[in-house]
Amino acid sequence: MSAAPNQRPVGIDELLERVRTGYRRVEAREAYDTARTGEALLVDIRYAALRERDGLIPGAVVVERNELEWRLDPQGSHRLPEATGHDLRIVLICNEGYASSLAAASLQQLGLHRTTDLVGGFQSWRSAGLPVTPAGV
């Protein structure tokens, strides 16, 4: 989403608002339920220090943000085995729900049209009392 030469630049708050209008974000309980039933793949994009500090979501695939597009592109040579097709429902999880929104927009541009993100990120997951395991376990 780059600005054309005759358009004014946008700030990050406006950019987040724009990209979030392209999909429906999910709350922690819905993310948990859809992952538990196999309807969605949870992808934790937090960096290692946050995962070590706060723990992991059981069953979530860890893909740091700088590798996300390469690992989830179903046509890519570096894709994860879980990246089975463009219809895959993906729920991205960052720490507080900001970086994951921008990442969701990026994956949607790759044709992963069912990508969404978790409102409030990992912190909302933990606050909802959903399962978390210590890193390294």
PDB file of C-alpha atoms in Angstrom:
ATOM      1  CA  MET A   1       0.000   0.000   0.000  1.00  0.00           C
ATOM      2  CA  SER A   2       2.325   2.728  -1.104  1.00  0.00           C
ATOM      3  CA  ALA A   3       1.066   6.240  -1.630  1.00  0.00           C
ATOM      4  CA  ALA A   4       0.825   7.409  -5.240  1.00  0.00           C
ATOM      5  CA  PRO A   5       2.775  10.607  -6.015  1.00  0.00           C
ATOM      6  CA  ASN A   6      -0.377  12.768  -5.734  1.00  0.00           C
ATOM      7  CA  GLN A   7      -1.643  11.197  -2.495  1.00  0.00           C
ATOM      8  CA  ARG A   8      -0.805  12.359   0.977  1.00  0.00           C
ATOM      9  CA  PRO A   9       1.199  10.045   3.212  1.00  0.00           C
ATOM     10  CA  VAL A  10      -0.740   8.182   5.903  1.00  0.00           C
ATOM     11  CA  GLY A  11       0.269   7.569   9.496  1.00  0.00           C
ATOM     12  CA  ILE A  12       0.403   4.119  11.023  1.00  0.00           C
ATOM     13  CA  ASP A  13      -2.960   4.477  12.781  1.00  0.00           C
ATOM     14  CA  GLU A  14      -4.689   5.264   9.495  1.00  0.00           C
ATOM     15  CA  LEU A  15      -2.837   2.468   7.720  1.00  0.00           C
ATOM     16  CA  LEU A  16      -3.941  -0.034  10.390  1.00  0.00           C
ATOM     17  CA  GLU A  17      -7.522   1.157  10.038  1.00  0.00           C
ATOM     18  CA  ARG A  18      -7.356   0.723   6.265  1.00  0.00           C
ATOM     19  CA  VAL A  19      -5.887  -2.777   6.265  1.00  0.00           C
ATOM     20  CA  ARG A  20      -8.265  -3.971   8.985  1.00  0.00           C
ATOM     21  CA  THR A  21     -11.287  -3.054   6.860  1.00  0.00           C
ATOM     22  CA  GLY A  22     -10.226  -5.822   4.455  1.00  0.00           C
ATOM     23  CA  TYR A  23     -11.023  -8.668   6.844  1.00  0.00           C
ATOM     24  CA  ARG A  24     -12.740  -9.612  10.103  1.00  0.00           C
ATOM     25  CA  ARG A  25     -10.405  -9.893  13.074  1.00  0.00           C
ATOM     26  CA  VAL A  26     -11.022 -12.588  15.694  1.00  0.00           C
ATOM     27  CA  GLU A  27     -11.160 -12.576  19.471  1.00  0.00           C
ATOM     28  CA  ALA A  28      -9.102 -14.984  21.579  1.00  0.00           C
ATOM     29  CA  ARG A  29     -11.890 -17.502  22.305  1.00  0.00           C
ATOM     30  CA  GLU A  30     -12.822 -17.771  18.609  1.00  0.00           C
ATOM     31  CA  ALA A  31      -9.166 -18.285  17.653  1.00  0.00           C
ATOM     32  CA  TYR A  32      -8.859 -21.000  20.282  1.00  0.00           C
ATOM     33  CA  ASP A  33     -12.037 -22.769  19.170  1.00  0.00           C
ATOM     34  CA  THR A  34     -11.195 -22.723  15.458  1.00  0.00           C
ATOM     35  CA  ALA A  35      -7.667 -23.992  16.083  1.00  0.00           C
ATOM     36  CA  ARG A  36      -8.909 -26.732  18.405  1.00  0.00           C
ATOM     37  CA  THR A  37     -11.347 -28.005  15.760  1.00  0.00           C
ATOM     38  CA  GLY A  38      -8.746 -27.807  12.995  1.00  0.00           C
ATOM     39  CA  GLU A  39     -10.536 -24.996  11.173  1.00  0.00           C
ATOM     40  CA  ALA A  40      -7.618 -22.563  11.487  1.00  0.00           C
ATOM     41  CA  LEU A  41      -3.861 -22.537  11.751  1.00  0.00           C
ATOM     42  CA  LEU A  42      -2.544 -20.323  14.553  1.00  0.00           C
ATOM     43  CA  VAL A  43       0.729 -18.617  13.633  1.00  0.00           C
ATOM     44  CA  ASP A  44       2.754 -16.895  16.337  1.00  0.00           C
ATOM     45  CA  ILE A  45       4.877 -14.137  14.770  1.00  0.00           C
ATOM     46  CA  ARG A  46       6.347 -12.773  18.019  1.00  0.00           C
ATOM     47  CA  TYR A  47      10.101 -12.597  18.248  1.00  0.00           C
ATOM     48  CA  ALA A  48      12.037 -15.051  20.415  1.00  0.00           C
ATOM     49  CA  ALA A  49      12.504 -12.795  23.449  1.00  0.00           C
ATOM     50  CA  LEU A  50       8.735 -12.349  23.844  1.00  0.00           C
ATOM     51  CA  ARG A  51       8.068 -16.062  23.417  1.00  0.00           C
ATOM     52  CA  GLU A  52      10.697 -16.868  26.035  1.00  0.00           C
ATOM     53  CA  ARG A  53       9.353 -14.218  28.416  1.00  0.00           C
ATOM     54  CA  ASP A  54       5.628 -14.957  28.067  1.00  0.00           C
ATOM     55  CA  GLY A  55       5.394 -18.529  26.788  1.00  0.00           C
ATOM     56  CA  LEU A  56       3.854 -20.266  23.816  1.00  0.00           C
ATOM     57  CA  ILE A  57       0.371 -21.087  22.606  1.00  0.00           C
ATOM     58  CA  PRO A  58       0.126 -24.881  22.378  1.00  0.00           C
ATOM     59  CA  GLY A  59      -0.300 -25.983  18.768  1.00  0.00           C
ATOM     60  CA  ALA A  60       0.603 -22.623  17.247  1.00  0.00           C
ATOM     61  CA  VAL A  61       3.231 -22.617  14.520  1.00  0.00           C
ATOM     62  CA  VAL A  62       6.051 -20.170  15.240  1.00  0.00           C
ATOM     63  CA  VAL A  63       7.134 -18.118  12.234  1.00  0.00           C
ATOM     64  CA  GLU A  64       8.920 -14.884  12.971  1.00  0.00           C
ATOM     65  CA  ARG A  65       7.623 -11.904  11.053  1.00  0.00           C
ATOM     66  CA  ASN A  66      10.640 -11.557   8.731  1.00  0.00           C
ATOM     67  CA  GLU A  67      10.045 -15.080   7.330  1.00  0.00           C
ATOM     68  CA  LEU A  68       6.249 -15.086   7.248  1.00  0.00           C
ATOM     69  CA  GLU A  69       5.530 -14.651   3.542  1.00  0.00           C
ATOM     70  CA  TRP A  70       8.175 -17.194   2.511  1.00  0.00           C
ATOM     71  CA  ARG A  71       6.965 -19.817   4.974  1.00  0.00           C
ATOM     72  CA  LEU A  72       3.212 -19.492   4.330  1.00  0.00           C
ATOM     73  CA  ASP A  73       3.123 -18.972   0.552  1.00  0.00           C
ATOM     74  CA  PRO A  74       1.638 -22.268  -0.712  1.00  0.00           C
ATOM     75  CA  GLN A  75       3.578 -21.825  -3.964  1.00  0.00           C
ATOM     76  CA  GLY A  76       6.887 -20.982  -2.290  1.00  0.00           C
ATOM     77  CA  SER A  77       9.921 -23.235  -2.226  1.00  0.00           C
ATOM     78  CA  HIS A  78      10.481 -22.447   1.492  1.00  0.00           C
ATOM     79  CA  ARG A  79       6.927 -23.057   2.631  1.00  0.00           C
ATOM     80  CA  LEU A  80       5.957 -24.925   5.773  1.00  0.00           C
ATOM     81  CA  PRO A  81       4.152 -28.267   5.367  1.00  0.00           C
ATOM     82  CA  GLU A  82       1.102 -26.588   6.968  1.00  0.00           C
ATOM     83  CA  ALA A  83       0.916 -24.073   4.079  1.00  0.00           C
ATOM     84  CA  THR A  84      -1.349 -26.345   2.067  1.00  0.00           C
ATOM     85  CA  GLY A  85      -3.251 -23.874  -0.103  1.00  0.00           C
ATOM     86  CA  HIS A  86      -4.696 -20.431  -0.554  1.00  0.00           C
ATOM     87  CA  ASP A  87      -7.931 -21.414   1.224  1.00  0.00           C
ATOM     88  CA  LEU A  88      -6.122 -22.111   4.486  1.00  0.00           C
ATOM     89  CA  ARG A  89      -7.584 -20.135   7.383  1.00  0.00           C
ATOM     90  CA  ILE A  90      -4.709 -18.462   9.216  1.00  0.00           C
ATOM     91  CA  VAL A  91      -4.888 -16.517  12.478  1.00  0.00           C
ATOM     92  CA  LEU A  92      -1.764 -14.432  13.049  1.00  0.00           C
ATOM     93  CA  ILE A  93      -0.715 -13.624  16.598  1.00  0.00           C
ATOM     94  CA  CYS A  94       1.740 -10.911  17.581  1.00  0.00           C
ATOM     95  CA  ASN A  95       2.205  -9.492  21.054  1.00  0.00           C
ATOM     96  CA  GLU A  96      -0.639  -6.943  21.140  1.00  0.00           C
ATOM     97  CA  GLY A  97      -2.432  -7.161  17.783  1.00  0.00           C
ATOM     98  CA  TYR A  98      -0.743  -4.440  15.733  1.00  0.00           C
ATOM     99  CA  ALA A  99       2.064  -6.061  13.723  1.00  0.00           C
ATOM    100  CA  SER A 100      -0.212  -9.021  13.017  1.00  0.00           C
ATOM    101  CA  SER A 101      -2.691  -6.740  11.225  1.00  0.00           C
ATOM    102  CA  LEU A 102      -0.015  -5.518   8.831  1.00  0.00           C
ATOM    103  CA  ALA A 103       1.214  -9.088   8.358  1.00  0.00           C
ATOM    104  CA  ALA A 104      -2.343 -10.271   7.596  1.00  0.00           C
ATOM    105  CA  ALA A 105      -2.637  -7.659   4.853  1.00  0.00           C
ATOM    106  CA  SER A 106       0.636  -8.879   3.377  1.00  0.00           C
ATOM    107  CA  LEU A 107      -0.504 -12.514   3.315  1.00  0.00           C
ATOM    108  CA  GLN A 108      -3.794 -11.495   1.754  1.00  0.00           C
ATOM    109  CA  GLN A 109      -1.820  -9.871  -1.057  1.00  0.00           C
ATOM    110  CA  LEU A 110      -0.256 -13.306  -1.651  1.00  0.00           C
ATOM    111  CA  GLY A 111      -3.759 -14.712  -2.136  1.00  0.00           C
ATOM    112  CA  LEU A 112      -4.193 -16.134   1.371  1.00  0.00           C
ATOM    113  CA  HIS A 113      -7.629 -14.520   1.530  1.00  0.00           C
ATOM    114  CA  ARG A 114      -8.738 -16.227   4.761  1.00  0.00           C
ATOM    115  CA  THR A 115      -5.913 -14.724   6.804  1.00  0.00           C
ATOM    116  CA  THR A 116      -6.891 -12.732   9.868  1.00  0.00           C
ATOM    117  CA  ASP A 117      -5.319 -11.722  13.158  1.00  0.00           C
ATOM    118  CA  LEU A 118      -6.030 -11.895  16.843  1.00  0.00           C
ATOM    119  CA  VAL A 119      -7.446  -8.745  18.434  1.00  0.00           C
ATOM    120  CA  GLY A 120      -5.087  -7.842  21.284  1.00  0.00           C
ATOM    121  CA  GLY A 121      -2.543 -10.480  20.245  1.00  0.00           C
ATOM    122  CA  PHE A 122      -0.915 -12.885  22.671  1.00  0.00           C
ATOM    123  CA  GLN A 123      -1.718 -10.596  25.586  1.00  0.00           C
ATOM    124  CA  SER A 124      -5.473 -10.973  24.977  1.00  0.00           C
ATOM    125  CA  TRP A 125      -5.038 -14.753  24.648  1.00  0.00           C
ATOM    126  CA  ARG A 126      -3.328 -14.914  28.024  1.00  0.00           C
ATOM    127  CA  SER A 127      -5.826 -12.497  29.628  1.00  0.00           C
ATOM    128  CA  ALA A 128      -8.662 -14.749  28.443  1.00  0.00           C
ATOM    129  CA  GLY A 129      -7.129 -17.589  30.453  1.00  0.00           C
ATOM    130  CA  LEU A 130      -6.430 -19.717  27.379  1.00  0.00           C
ATOM    131  CA  PRO A 131      -3.620 -22.309  27.414  1.00  0.00           C
ATOM    132  CA  VAL A 132      -0.020 -21.099  27.471  1.00  0.00           C
ATOM    133  CA  THR A 133       3.060 -23.235  27.975  1.00  0.00           C
ATOM    134  CA  PRO A 134       6.494 -22.024  29.067  1.00  0.00           C
ATOM    135  CA  ALA A 135       8.991 -21.662  26.206  1.00  0.00           C
ATOM    136  CA  GLY A 136      11.372 -24.589  25.928  1.00  0.00           C
ATOM    137  CA  VAL A 137       8.869 -27.126  27.282  1.00  0.00           C
TER     138      VAL A 137
END
